[in-house]
Amino acid sequence: MAIEVRIPTILRTYTGGAKAVDADGSTLTALIDDLESNHPGIKDRLIENGDLRRFVNVYINDEDVRFIGGLEAGLTDGDQVVVLPAVAGGSHPTTLPASPASLLPPTTPRGPRKP
Amino acid sequence: MLTIGQEIHDAIVAHALRDHPDEACGVVAGPEGSDRPERFIEMVNAAGSPTFYEFDSSDLFALYKDMDDRDEEPVVIYHSHTATEAYPSRTDIGLASEPNAHYVLVSTRDCFDEAGGNNDGPVEFRSYRIIDGVVSEEDVTITPSQTTQEESSP
């Protein structure tokens, strides 16, 4: 089984500069573990406290995984996974990881990080 | 150094003024590796906030897919500060994730009076590299509009 994972510029230090790598897994969690075994260190850039990092977006076949089960989202052969860091910021001085998620209006599609 | 066309510079400023007091944000894409900001793309601030901006996740995906199809990259990532100077905040630095991009900040704090009326004050326009949490300000060179060049093209 092969799933193409597209890697953003900032994480290509973990993939030897590759823009895309192949990985295996029947769920996103399994896929990330498989990525980690070949590209040590990358998991920590994607996951924090057992959840997807607030400012990392992962898409399976064009769908934000937050709307299709998060880390438990299922994968099948031939799927394409895209990782994109959020483009975000602003003048609010809150430092990370005291998440600016708390500044977002409640209508935001992805809720604030779990406590 | 950031070299940017007058028209694109003006479009960024106009977007910031229009969205004031909320922060405005967007990208100027250019051919990969060229360092030329050519295609101005206004984005929606999904946070709709005067102190925070974020691209909507679907918009972000569509933007990167489109740039990928055109062999482009984000040469400039811009946003506005509406009550503070045009300098990256700790949030900006912590979330900066495009080491090859010029981070343009504009400030509209001097453009409006207390009642929200336009007082024609200057818009600060500054550019930075933000790499591994380190901010380096850079010069901005504004080049005249490309009109002449476009006219001479077939």
Coordinates of C-alpha atoms in Angstrom, one line a residue, chain A residues 6 9-10 19 54-55 57 59 62 64 67 82 84-96 100 103-105 110, chain B residues 23 32 47 50-55 57 60-61 64-65 68 77 79 81 84 89-92 94-100:
Chain A
R6 CA 3.1 16.0 0.3
T9 CA 8.9 23.5 2.6
I10 CA 9.5 23.9 6.4
K19 CA 8.5 17.5 -1.7
R54 CA -3.4 23.5 16.1
F55 CA -1.5 25.3 13.3
N57 CA -3.4 21.4 8.5
Y59 CA -5.8 17.0 4.1
D62 CA -8.6 17.7 -0.6
D64 CA -9.3 18.9 6.0
F67 CA -13.8 17.3 9.4
V82 CA -1.2 17.0 2.0
L84 CA 0.3 22.5 5.1
P85 CA 1.2 24.7 8.0
A86 CA -1.4 27.3 8.8
V87 CA -0.8 30.8 7.5
A88 CA -1.6 32.8 10.5
G89 CA -0.4 35.4 12.9
G90 CA -1.4 38.9 14.0
S91 CA -0.6 41.7 16.4
H92 CA -2.0 39.9 19.5
P93 CA 1.0 39.4 21.7
T94 CA 0.0 36.0 23.1
T95 CA 3.0 33.7 22.9
L96 CA 2.8 30.1 21.8
P100 CA -4.2 32.1 19.8
L103 CA -8.8 34.5 20.1
L104 CA -10.8 33.0 17.3
P105 CA -14.5 33.5 17.1
R110 CA -12.1 23.9 14.3
Chain B
E23 CA -6.3 42.6 10.0
E32 CA 9.3 29.1 -7.9
A47 CA -10.4 34.9 12.2
P50 CA -8.3 43.2 14.8
T51 CA -5.5 41.2 16.5
F52 CA -5.3 37.9 14.6
Y53 CA -5.4 36.5 11.1
E54 CA -5.6 33.1 9.7
F55 CA -6.3 31.8 6.2
S57 CA -8.2 25.9 5.8
L60 CA -5.3 27.6 2.1
F61 CA -5.5 24.2 0.4
Y64 CA -1.3 25.9 -2.5
K65 CA -2.9 23.6 -5.0
D68 CA 1.6 24.1 -7.2
I77 CA 3.0 36.7 2.7
H79 CA -0.9 41.0 6.7
H81 CA -1.5 45.4 12.0
T84 CA 0.5 48.6 16.4
S89 CA 4.6 40.2 16.9
R90 CA 5.6 37.1 18.9
T91 CA 2.6 35.4 17.4
D92 CA 3.8 36.3 13.9
G94 CA 6.0 31.8 16.3
L95 CA 3.7 30.9 13.4
A96 CA 5.9 31.9 10.5
S97 CA 6.3 28.7 8.4
E98 CA 7.6 29.8 5.0
P99 CA 11.3 30.3 5.3
N100 CA 11.6 31.4 1.7

